[in-house]
Short mmCIF file of C-alpha atoms and ligand atoms in Angstrom, two decimals:
data_model
loop_
_atom_site.label_atom_id
_atom_site.label_comp_id
_atom_site.label_asym_id
_atom_site.label_seq_id
_atom_site.Cartn_x
_atom_site.Cartn_y
_atom_site.Cartn_z
CA MET A 26 -15.72 -19.26 -6.95
CA SER A 27 -14.73 -18.93 -10.47
CA LYS A 28 -10.33 -18.60 -11.67
CA ILE A 29 -9.23 -17.01 -15.07
CA LYS A 30 -8.55 -19.53 -17.74
CA ASP A 31 -7.50 -18.19 -20.53
CA SER A 32 -4.38 -19.06 -22.01
CA ALA A 33 -4.32 -15.61 -24.36
CA LEU A 34 -4.54 -13.75 -21.20
CA ALA A 35 -2.43 -15.68 -19.15
CA GLY A 36 0.48 -15.19 -22.09
CA GLN A 37 0.53 -11.37 -21.69
CA GLY A 38 0.49 -11.83 -17.81
CA ARG A 39 3.45 -14.27 -18.17
CA LYS A 40 5.21 -11.11 -20.13
CA LEU A 41 4.80 -8.69 -17.33
CA LEU A 42 6.23 -10.98 -14.89
CA ASP A 43 9.29 -11.55 -16.52
CA TRP A 44 9.45 -7.78 -17.18
CA ALA A 45 8.93 -6.73 -13.74
CA GLN A 46 11.28 -10.11 -12.22
CA GLY A 47 14.20 -8.77 -14.81
CA ASN A 48 14.04 -4.98 -13.23
CA MET A 49 13.96 -6.95 -8.90
CA PRO A 50 17.32 -7.73 -8.39
CA VAL A 51 16.54 -7.98 -4.66
CA LEU A 52 13.64 -10.32 -4.74
CA ALA A 53 16.41 -12.47 -7.42
CA THR A 54 19.19 -12.86 -4.85
CA VAL A 55 16.47 -13.72 -2.79
CA ARG A 56 14.63 -16.00 -4.52
CA SER A 57 17.90 -17.99 -5.73
CA ARG A 58 18.70 -18.77 -1.95
CA PHE A 59 15.19 -19.61 -1.47
CA GLU A 60 15.23 -22.01 -4.26
CA LYS A 61 18.32 -24.08 -2.81
CA GLU A 62 17.34 -23.61 0.81
CA LYS A 63 13.78 -24.14 0.77
CA PRO A 64 12.86 -22.31 3.94
CA LEU A 65 9.08 -22.41 3.11
CA ALA A 66 8.72 -26.11 2.63
CA GLY A 67 5.41 -27.49 3.72
CA LEU A 68 4.01 -23.96 4.97
CA LYS A 69 0.70 -23.24 3.66
CA ILE A 70 0.69 -19.45 3.19
CA GLY A 71 -2.50 -17.21 2.78
CA VAL A 72 -2.15 -13.60 0.80
CA ALA A 73 -4.27 -10.95 0.19
CA LEU A 74 -2.52 -8.19 -1.93
CA HIS A 75 -3.11 -6.07 -4.61
CA PHE A 76 -2.67 -8.49 -7.13
CA GLU A 77 -0.94 -7.14 -10.27
CA LYS A 78 3.44 -8.05 -11.66
CA LYS A 79 5.21 -7.15 -8.46
CA THR A 80 3.35 -9.38 -6.56
CA GLY A 81 2.59 -12.43 -8.68
CA VAL A 82 7.25 -11.53 -8.83
CA LEU A 83 6.44 -12.28 -4.27
CA ILE A 84 4.48 -14.89 -4.73
CA GLU A 85 6.70 -16.89 -7.38
CA THR A 86 9.70 -15.66 -4.80
CA LEU A 87 7.40 -17.19 -1.86
CA ALA A 88 6.63 -20.46 -3.91
CA ALA A 89 10.37 -21.06 -4.63
CA GLY A 90 10.78 -21.30 -0.96
CA GLY A 91 8.68 -24.07 -0.94
CA ALA A 92 5.63 -22.57 0.12
CA ASP A 93 1.80 -23.43 -1.00
CA ILE A 94 0.20 -20.73 -2.07
CA THR A 95 -3.86 -19.21 -1.80
CA ILE A 96 -3.88 -15.53 -2.79
CA SER A 97 -6.58 -12.98 -3.36
CA SER A 98 -6.80 -9.34 -3.57
CA CYS A 99 -6.98 -7.31 -0.95
CA ASN A 100 -9.65 -4.73 -3.05
CA PRO A 101 -12.08 -5.10 -5.30
CA LEU A 102 -10.81 -2.90 -7.95
CA THR A 103 -6.56 -4.03 -7.99
CA THR A 104 -6.64 -6.97 -9.37
CA ASP A 105 -4.76 -7.40 -12.89
CA ASP A 106 -6.37 -10.17 -15.13
CA SER A 107 -3.78 -11.24 -16.83
CA VAL A 108 -1.25 -11.59 -14.19
CA ALA A 109 -4.33 -13.63 -12.40
CA ALA A 110 -4.57 -15.63 -14.99
CA ALA A 111 -0.60 -16.50 -16.01
CA LEU A 112 -0.48 -17.65 -12.03
CA SER A 113 -3.70 -19.79 -11.70
CA ASP A 114 -2.00 -23.16 -12.97
CA LYS A 115 0.30 -23.01 -10.46
CA MET A 116 -1.32 -21.88 -7.55
CA ASN A 117 -4.95 -21.50 -6.02
CA VAL A 118 -5.79 -17.30 -7.07
CA TYR A 119 -8.80 -15.82 -6.17
CA ALA A 120 -9.02 -13.07 -7.62
CA TRP A 121 -10.27 -10.71 -10.93
CA THR A 122 -10.92 -7.24 -11.38
CA GLY A 123 -14.18 -5.45 -10.34
CA GLN A 124 -15.00 -7.55 -7.79
CA THR A 125 -19.02 -6.96 -6.19
CA LYS A 126 -18.41 -6.24 -1.83
CA THR A 127 -19.96 -9.98 -1.62
CA GLU A 128 -17.24 -11.62 -4.45
CA TYR A 129 -14.23 -9.97 -2.51
CA TYR A 130 -14.68 -11.53 0.62
CA ASN A 131 -15.37 -14.84 -0.71
CA CYS A 132 -12.41 -14.63 -2.31
CA LEU A 133 -11.07 -13.35 1.15
CA ASP A 134 -13.36 -16.43 2.25
CA GLU A 135 -11.39 -18.56 0.12
CA VAL A 136 -7.81 -17.77 1.23
CA ILE A 137 -8.65 -18.51 5.15
CA ALA A 138 -9.92 -21.80 4.04
CA SER A 139 -6.99 -22.68 3.01
CA LYS A 140 -6.05 -23.42 7.10
CA PRO A 141 -2.52 -20.68 6.19
CA ASN A 142 0.20 -21.02 8.40
CA ILE A 143 1.53 -17.57 7.42
CA THR A 144 -0.70 -14.52 6.24
CA ILE A 145 0.18 -12.42 4.08
CA ASP A 146 -2.28 -8.65 4.63
CA ASP A 147 -2.27 -5.32 3.02
CA GLY A 148 -4.84 -3.65 5.28
CA CYS A 149 -5.30 -6.08 7.96
CA ASP A 150 -8.65 -8.03 6.34
CA LEU A 151 -7.12 -11.13 6.51
CA ILE A 152 -6.36 -11.17 9.86
CA HIS A 153 -9.37 -9.62 10.98
CA LEU A 154 -11.51 -12.17 9.33
CA LEU A 155 -9.49 -14.58 11.31
CA HIS A 156 -10.07 -13.17 14.65
CA THR A 157 -13.98 -12.47 14.47
CA LYS A 158 -15.68 -14.80 11.64
CA TYR A 159 -13.11 -18.13 11.74
CA THR A 160 -11.68 -18.04 15.23
CA GLU A 161 -11.14 -21.54 14.72
CA LYS A 162 -8.70 -21.42 12.05
CA LEU A 163 -6.43 -19.17 13.98
CA SER A 164 -4.78 -22.26 15.66
CA THR A 165 -2.89 -23.09 12.49
CA VAL A 166 -1.65 -19.52 11.93
CA ILE A 167 2.00 -19.27 13.23
CA GLY A 168 2.04 -15.72 12.24
CA SER A 169 1.47 -12.96 9.93
CA CYS A 170 3.08 -9.84 7.60
CA GLU A 171 1.18 -6.94 7.10
CA GLU A 172 2.10 -4.07 4.47
CA THR A 173 0.68 -0.92 5.34
CA THR A 174 0.30 1.49 7.26
CA THR A 175 -3.54 1.71 7.64
CA GLY A 176 -3.52 -2.03 8.30
CA ILE A 177 -0.86 -1.54 11.14
CA VAL A 178 -2.78 1.03 13.02
CA ARG A 179 -5.81 -1.55 12.62
CA LEU A 180 -3.69 -4.02 14.01
CA LYS A 181 -2.07 -1.75 17.16
CA ALA A 182 -5.97 -1.28 18.06
CA MET A 183 -6.42 -5.17 18.15
CA GLU A 184 -3.48 -5.56 20.68
CA LYS A 185 -3.72 -2.52 22.28
CA ASP A 186 -7.64 -4.48 23.08
CA GLY A 187 -6.14 -7.40 23.71
CA VAL A 188 -7.88 -9.72 20.84
CA LEU A 189 -4.92 -10.08 18.76
CA LYS A 190 -3.83 -13.79 18.86
CA VAL A 191 -0.85 -14.06 16.62
CA PRO A 192 2.77 -12.56 16.01
CA VAL A 193 2.79 -9.18 12.85
CA MET A 194 5.23 -8.16 11.21
CA ALA A 195 5.20 -4.90 10.65
CA VAL A 196 6.63 -4.93 7.14
CA ASN A 197 5.32 -1.29 6.72
CA ASN A 198 7.38 0.19 9.69
CA ALA A 199 10.95 -1.39 8.07
CA TYR A 200 12.95 1.53 6.25
CA SER A 201 12.97 -0.06 3.01
CA LYS A 202 9.31 0.06 2.54
CA HIS A 203 8.26 3.45 4.23
CA LEU A 204 11.36 5.53 3.06
CA PHE A 205 10.52 5.03 -0.60
CA ASP A 206 7.07 3.04 -1.10
CA ASN A 207 5.17 5.13 0.38
CA ARG A 208 7.33 8.60 0.10
CA TYR A 209 9.16 7.84 -3.96
CA GLY A 210 6.44 4.83 -4.83
CA THR A 211 2.97 6.62 -4.22
CA GLY A 212 4.37 9.46 -5.15
CA GLN A 213 5.10 8.84 -8.88
CA CYS A 214 2.44 6.08 -9.48
CA VAL A 215 -0.82 8.54 -7.66
CA ILE A 216 0.06 11.13 -10.41
CA GLU A 217 0.18 8.41 -13.34
CA GLY A 218 -2.74 6.71 -11.99
CA ILE A 219 -4.48 10.30 -12.29
CA LEU A 220 -2.89 11.08 -15.84
CA ASN A 221 -3.53 7.18 -16.98
CA ALA A 222 -7.01 7.98 -16.50
CA THR A 223 -7.95 11.27 -17.84
CA ASN A 224 -4.72 12.37 -19.63
CA ILE A 225 -4.75 16.31 -17.98
CA LEU A 226 -2.67 18.34 -16.88
CA ILE A 227 -0.96 19.71 -14.01
CA ALA A 228 0.96 22.49 -14.78
CA GLY A 229 -0.98 25.87 -13.78
CA LYS A 230 -3.78 23.90 -11.38
CA THR A 231 -3.84 24.09 -7.96
CA ALA A 232 -3.88 21.20 -6.22
CA VAL A 233 -4.74 19.83 -2.99
CA VAL A 234 -2.66 17.32 -0.82
CA VAL A 235 -4.90 15.91 1.89
CA GLY A 236 -2.22 13.97 4.75
CA TYR A 237 1.26 14.96 4.80
CA GLY A 238 2.96 11.90 6.20
CA TRP A 239 4.56 9.26 3.88
CA CYS A 240 2.64 9.11 0.80
CA GLY A 241 1.31 13.46 1.30
CA ARG A 242 4.87 14.23 1.33
CA GLY A 243 5.93 12.17 -1.62
CA ILE A 244 2.29 13.11 -3.90
CA ALA A 245 2.70 17.44 -2.43
CA ASP A 246 6.87 16.54 -4.33
CA ARG A 247 6.13 15.24 -7.21
CA LEU A 248 2.84 17.90 -8.32
CA LYS A 249 4.95 20.22 -8.01
CA GLY A 250 7.68 19.49 -9.97
CA LEU A 251 5.09 19.20 -12.58
CA GLY A 252 3.98 22.66 -12.20
CA ALA A 253 0.90 22.93 -10.05
CA ARG A 254 0.58 24.94 -7.11
CA VAL A 255 0.07 22.86 -4.32
CA ILE A 256 -1.49 23.33 -1.24
CA VAL A 257 -1.66 20.71 1.49
CA VAL A 258 -3.97 20.18 4.43
CA GLU A 259 -3.59 18.78 7.69
CA ILE A 260 -4.96 17.63 10.68
CA ALA A 261 -5.44 19.77 14.05
CA GLY A 262 -3.47 17.07 16.50
CA SER A 263 -1.98 14.08 16.68
CA ILE A 264 -4.15 10.82 14.73
CA ALA A 265 -1.39 8.68 13.46
CA GLU A 266 2.38 7.04 15.03
CA GLY A 267 4.84 9.59 14.67
CA PRO A 268 4.55 13.86 14.14
CA SER A 269 1.55 15.04 14.94
CA GLY A 270 -0.54 17.27 12.09
CA TYR A 271 0.35 20.74 13.72
CA HIS A 272 4.53 19.22 12.64
CA ARG A 273 3.40 18.03 9.74
CA ALA A 274 1.74 21.45 8.48
CA LEU A 275 4.41 22.87 9.51
CA GLU A 276 6.88 20.24 7.49
CA ALA A 277 4.67 21.14 4.48
CA MET A 278 5.35 25.07 5.03
CA TYR A 279 8.57 24.81 5.16
CA ASP A 280 8.36 22.64 2.09
CA GLY A 281 7.49 26.01 0.56
CA PHE A 282 3.52 24.62 -0.04
CA SER A 283 0.77 26.41 1.18
CA VAL A 284 -0.79 25.00 4.14
CA MET A 285 -4.50 25.42 5.35
CA SER A 286 -7.73 23.45 6.35
CA MET A 287 -10.30 21.20 4.23
CA THR A 288 -12.55 24.07 4.78
CA ASP A 289 -10.11 26.49 3.27
CA ALA A 290 -8.83 24.43 0.54
CA ALA A 291 -12.40 23.23 -0.58
CA PRO A 292 -13.19 26.34 -2.85
CA LEU A 293 -9.54 26.51 -4.41
CA GLY A 294 -8.31 23.39 -5.53
CA ASP A 295 -8.91 22.00 -8.98
CA LEU A 296 -7.08 18.61 -8.08
CA PHE A 297 -7.81 16.62 -4.76
CA ILE A 298 -5.55 13.94 -3.28
CA THR A 299 -6.33 12.12 -0.34
CA ALA A 300 -3.48 10.37 1.77
CA THR A 301 -4.22 10.42 5.54
CA GLY A 302 -5.78 6.83 5.87
CA ASN A 303 -8.97 8.51 7.56
CA LYS A 304 -12.28 8.69 7.16
CA HIS A 305 -13.88 11.32 5.55
CA VAL A 306 -11.66 13.83 5.18
CA ILE A 307 -13.88 15.63 1.87
CA SER A 308 -16.85 15.82 3.67
CA VAL A 309 -20.11 16.49 1.23
CA ASP A 310 -20.26 19.78 2.94
CA HIS A 311 -16.12 20.41 1.69
CA ILE A 312 -17.43 19.03 -2.11
CA GLN A 313 -20.73 21.56 -1.64
CA HIS A 314 -18.47 24.46 -1.53
CA MET A 315 -15.89 23.18 -4.43
CA LYS A 316 -15.91 24.79 -8.24
CA ASP A 317 -17.18 23.55 -11.19
CA GLY A 318 -15.05 20.44 -12.43
CA ALA A 319 -13.34 19.95 -9.39
CA MET A 320 -11.35 16.16 -9.35
CA LEU A 321 -10.92 14.36 -6.57
CA ALA A 322 -9.23 11.06 -6.05
CA ASN A 323 -7.74 8.77 -3.49
CA SER A 324 -4.46 7.41 -2.52
CA GLY A 325 -5.23 5.95 1.29
CA HIS A 326 -6.14 2.23 1.63
CA PHE A 327 -9.76 2.49 2.26
CA ASN A 328 -12.61 3.80 0.32
CA GLN A 329 -13.66 5.88 3.00
CA GLU A 330 -11.71 9.03 2.60
CA ILE A 331 -14.02 10.93 0.37
CA ASP A 332 -17.77 10.80 1.19
CA VAL A 333 -18.64 8.94 -1.73
CA ASP A 334 -21.37 7.69 -0.18
CA GLY A 335 -22.85 10.91 0.65
CA LEU A 336 -22.10 12.31 -2.29
CA GLU A 337 -24.10 9.92 -4.51
CA LYS A 338 -26.73 11.31 -2.08
CA ILE A 339 -26.45 15.34 -3.41
CA GLY A 340 -25.40 14.52 -7.08
CA LYS A 341 -26.95 12.35 -10.32
CA LYS A 342 -24.07 9.83 -10.98
CA LYS A 343 -22.41 9.11 -14.41
CA GLU A 344 -19.38 7.20 -16.23
CA VAL A 345 -17.97 8.97 -18.30
CA ILE A 346 -14.46 7.36 -19.11
CA THR A 347 -12.77 4.04 -17.40
CA ASN A 348 -12.18 5.05 -13.75
CA VAL A 349 -13.85 8.35 -14.26
CA ALA A 350 -17.56 9.43 -13.11
CA GLN A 351 -19.29 12.32 -12.94
CA TYR A 352 -21.58 14.33 -10.80
CA GLU A 353 -23.62 16.49 -11.60
CA LEU A 354 -24.70 18.72 -7.83
CA GLY A 355 -27.68 20.04 -10.26
CA ASN A 356 -26.53 23.39 -9.65
CA GLY A 357 -24.59 23.73 -13.02
CA ARG A 358 -21.82 22.52 -11.65
CA ASN A 359 -20.20 18.54 -11.99
CA ILE A 360 -17.47 17.45 -9.49
CA ILE A 361 -15.35 14.66 -10.72
CA VAL A 362 -14.34 11.56 -8.70
CA LEU A 363 -11.59 8.99 -9.67
CA ALA A 364 -11.69 5.04 -9.41
CA ASP A 365 -15.19 5.57 -7.07
CA GLY A 366 -12.54 6.88 -4.40
CA ARG A 367 -10.66 4.05 -4.69
CA LEU A 368 -7.03 3.81 -4.36
CA VAL A 369 -6.24 5.31 -7.73
CA ASN A 370 -2.63 4.62 -8.17
CA LEU A 371 -3.73 0.97 -7.93
CA ALA A 372 -7.42 0.87 -9.89
CA GLN A 373 -7.46 -1.36 -12.59
CA PRO A 374 -6.84 -0.91 -15.10
CA THR A 375 -5.63 2.38 -15.74
CA GLY A 376 -3.76 2.14 -12.33
CA GLN A 377 -0.46 0.20 -12.55
CA GLY A 378 0.60 0.34 -8.92
CA HIS A 379 4.21 1.26 -7.77
CA PRO A 380 7.04 1.54 -9.99
CA ILE A 381 9.21 -1.94 -10.09
CA GLU A 382 11.84 -1.00 -8.39
CA ILE A 383 10.15 0.27 -5.02
CA MET A 384 7.68 -3.00 -4.78
CA ASP A 385 11.29 -5.30 -5.00
CA GLY A 386 12.36 -3.24 -1.85
CA SER A 387 8.54 -4.01 -0.07
CA PHE A 388 8.32 -7.04 -1.33
CA GLY A 389 12.01 -8.17 -0.22
CA VAL A 390 11.27 -7.02 3.55
CA GLN A 391 7.87 -8.92 2.97
CA ALA A 392 9.98 -12.52 2.17
CA LEU A 393 12.32 -12.59 4.57
CA CYS A 394 9.93 -11.82 7.17
CA VAL A 395 7.49 -14.94 5.96
CA GLU A 396 10.87 -16.74 6.52
CA TYR A 397 11.35 -15.25 10.12
CA LEU A 398 7.90 -16.58 10.78
CA ALA A 399 8.20 -19.22 9.46
CA LYS A 400 11.90 -20.01 11.42
CA ASN A 401 10.79 -17.73 15.13
CA GLY A 402 6.91 -17.66 14.35
CA THR A 403 6.12 -20.75 16.83
CA ASN A 404 8.22 -19.10 19.67
CA MET A 405 7.07 -15.99 18.99
CA LYS A 406 4.28 -13.84 21.67
CA ALA A 407 1.23 -12.58 19.35
CA GLY A 408 2.10 -8.93 18.80
CA VAL A 409 2.94 -6.42 16.11
CA PHE A 410 6.72 -6.85 16.02
CA ASP A 411 8.91 -4.47 13.96
CA VAL A 412 11.56 -5.63 11.54
CA PRO A 413 14.47 -6.92 12.38
CA GLU A 414 16.96 -4.69 11.84
CA SER A 415 19.20 -7.21 9.69
CA ILE A 416 16.16 -7.92 7.25
CA ASP A 417 15.84 -4.36 6.29
CA CYS A 418 19.99 -3.52 6.28
CA GLU A 419 20.22 -6.44 4.54
CA VAL A 420 17.66 -5.37 1.17
CA ALA A 421 18.84 -2.06 1.11
CA LYS A 422 22.19 -3.35 0.95
CA ILE A 423 21.48 -5.49 -2.04
CA ALA A 424 19.30 -3.11 -3.50
CA LEU A 425 22.14 -0.25 -3.33
CA GLU A 426 24.62 -3.01 -4.78
CA SER A 427 22.62 -4.45 -7.55
CA GLN A 428 23.37 -0.38 -8.50
CA GLY A 429 26.85 -0.48 -8.35
CA ILE A 430 27.39 0.91 -5.29
CA GLN A 431 29.53 -0.49 -2.25
CA LEU A 432 29.99 1.78 0.81
CA GLU A 433 32.77 1.35 3.03
CA ALA A 434 32.26 -0.17 6.82
CA PRO A 435 32.54 2.47 9.55
CA THR A 436 36.28 1.41 11.18
CA GLU A 437 36.93 0.82 14.86
CA ALA A 438 37.38 4.08 15.78
CA GLN A 439 34.09 5.42 14.42
CA ILE A 440 32.22 2.80 15.68
CA ASN A 441 33.64 3.69 19.54
CA TYR A 442 33.34 7.38 18.44
CA SER A 443 29.78 7.30 17.63
CA GLU A 444 28.91 5.27 20.51
CA SER A 445 31.33 7.51 23.39
CA TRP A 446 29.70 10.40 25.50
CA GLU A 447 33.29 11.69 25.80
CA GLU A 448 33.74 15.30 24.44
CA GLY A 449 34.79 15.59 20.79
CA THR A 450 37.70 17.69 20.98
P1 NAI B 503 0.93 8.69 7.96
O1 NAI B 503 0.61 8.61 9.27
O2 NAI B 503 2.38 8.84 7.58
O3 NAI B 503 0.08 10.24 7.14
C1 NAI B 503 -1.09 10.47 7.24
C2 NAI B 503 -1.17 12.00 7.80
O4 NAI B 503 -2.47 12.09 7.21
C3 NAI B 503 -0.50 12.04 9.08
O5 NAI B 503 0.25 13.12 8.40
C4 NAI B 503 -2.15 12.57 9.64
O6 NAI B 503 -2.17 14.09 10.96
C5 NAI B 503 -2.47 13.30 8.11
N1 NAI B 503 -4.45 13.67 8.37
C6 NAI B 503 -4.71 12.69 8.79
N2 NAI B 503 -6.36 12.91 9.39
C7 NAI B 503 -6.51 14.35 8.17
C8 NAI B 503 -7.47 14.10 7.78
N3 NAI B 503 -8.55 14.58 8.94
N4 NAI B 503 -7.02 16.16 7.51
C9 NAI B 503 -5.89 15.97 6.51
N5 NAI B 503 -4.64 15.07 7.40
C10 NAI B 503 -5.09 13.96 8.06
O7 NAI B 503 0.68 7.58 6.69
P2 NAI B 503 1.10 7.32 5.04
O8 NAI B 503 1.93 6.26 5.30
O9 NAI B 503 0.90 8.45 4.71
O10 NAI B 503 0.01 6.29 4.74
C11 NAI B 503 -1.49 7.35 4.35
C12 NAI B 503 -2.70 6.28 3.74
O11 NAI B 503 -1.94 5.83 2.45
C13 NAI B 503 -2.38 5.30 4.90
O12 NAI B 503 -4.42 4.85 4.47
C14 NAI B 503 -1.81 3.95 4.20
O13 NAI B 503 -2.29 2.26 4.13
C15 NAI B 503 -2.15 4.51 2.62
N6 NAI B 503 -0.93 4.40 1.63
C16 NAI B 503 -1.68 3.48 0.53
C17 NAI B 503 -0.60 3.66 -0.91
C18 NAI B 503 -1.31 3.44 -1.92
O14 NAI B 503 -0.50 2.31 -3.35
N7 NAI B 503 -1.56 4.36 -2.42
C19 NAI B 503 1.05 2.84 -0.60
C20 NAI B 503 1.17 3.38 0.98
C21 NAI B 503 -0.14 3.74 2.04
#
């Protein structure tokens, strides 16, 4: 398995890591404690995360805690090769951008071959492999952390079917993660990824956001701010945890957006962005009804949201520029697909991923959850666990205090009042 060994590239990666680190006060606080206490000494950690500068800062924080780390990416297109090169001398790095599917899985195999005690996933691929192809390696695993919505959906399905054999911390479900990462982080960087790849103008365009969950809300809000006419598409009924598609559609309407079905939105949109965690939410049939030049981008975890395989069958593909492909449909119409339908905000080299401050919060939760598993994992049952409130609040508190904001504690009378059922006269 090849690693990236290139000193010029590594130097560039080091600069990116240092820049990110300087803007990540939560991880800096955790790191200085980890350096003293070494809570992860003697532990092997296997990681599959989008591998770019902010991830690098998390990995160096875990290494400062004494962990021995093996890392791959959780997506074939999202490794920043310079960051991979910068870290490859210090730890086992199996990641580069532009991998084939086979190379991608070979890299995950290498992570599992390192016999990790704790795994960190974004999308559940490591845990899934450990429960299918490598069950004999499960015995050394104390626990795992999962970064994203789709991973948690998969883990809960495993738990429901009684096949999940390790405790997993649902990092995504911490407020310090999804309130900010999925909404403001994805909201900003999905637009940034699209603009970096295409250099188009958003103002005046009709943009269709498919899915009005945490990510979709952020994306729709940012598109509105840039002057797009925004249409939101939701689904009838409950398909995700939390409010149903009906409620989310109503919320979008009250937030001031047009709301309709995908069938109705297909002929209207100039730009379509999927954010559902679901499959084929833009189907070939929808694409057949789109305008000439319609542009499709995905921000959901897997490259299943847009039926790109189906599009390949009906259209002639031409790579126009990096991460921009044009499909000629044969009737004078062209459809543009960004980043092969993979996460547009993270696809290298045009996607830089989430803003640094946002990932500071998400990865602050990750680092503290790894420490929690190191202390408690062997006494925990198999299952999906919420992040303890103490960790969630600590991360938000450090993030606020790093901005010079100190909140006042509630008085005893206020605490009693908030817990009382007496009349409030
Ligand atoms: P969520 O569960 O809050 O929202 C998903 C929404 O999609 C729900 O409102 C659901 O009703 C809707 N939906 C499902 N199927 C649909 C369909 N066929 N048509 C229209 N709407 C449909 O999930 P969240 O947190 O917003 O995450 C969405 C996806 O984005 C997941 O795959 C998650 O893993 C991924 N994600 C990606 C990030 C990135 O960096 N691009 C960051 C965070 C999450």
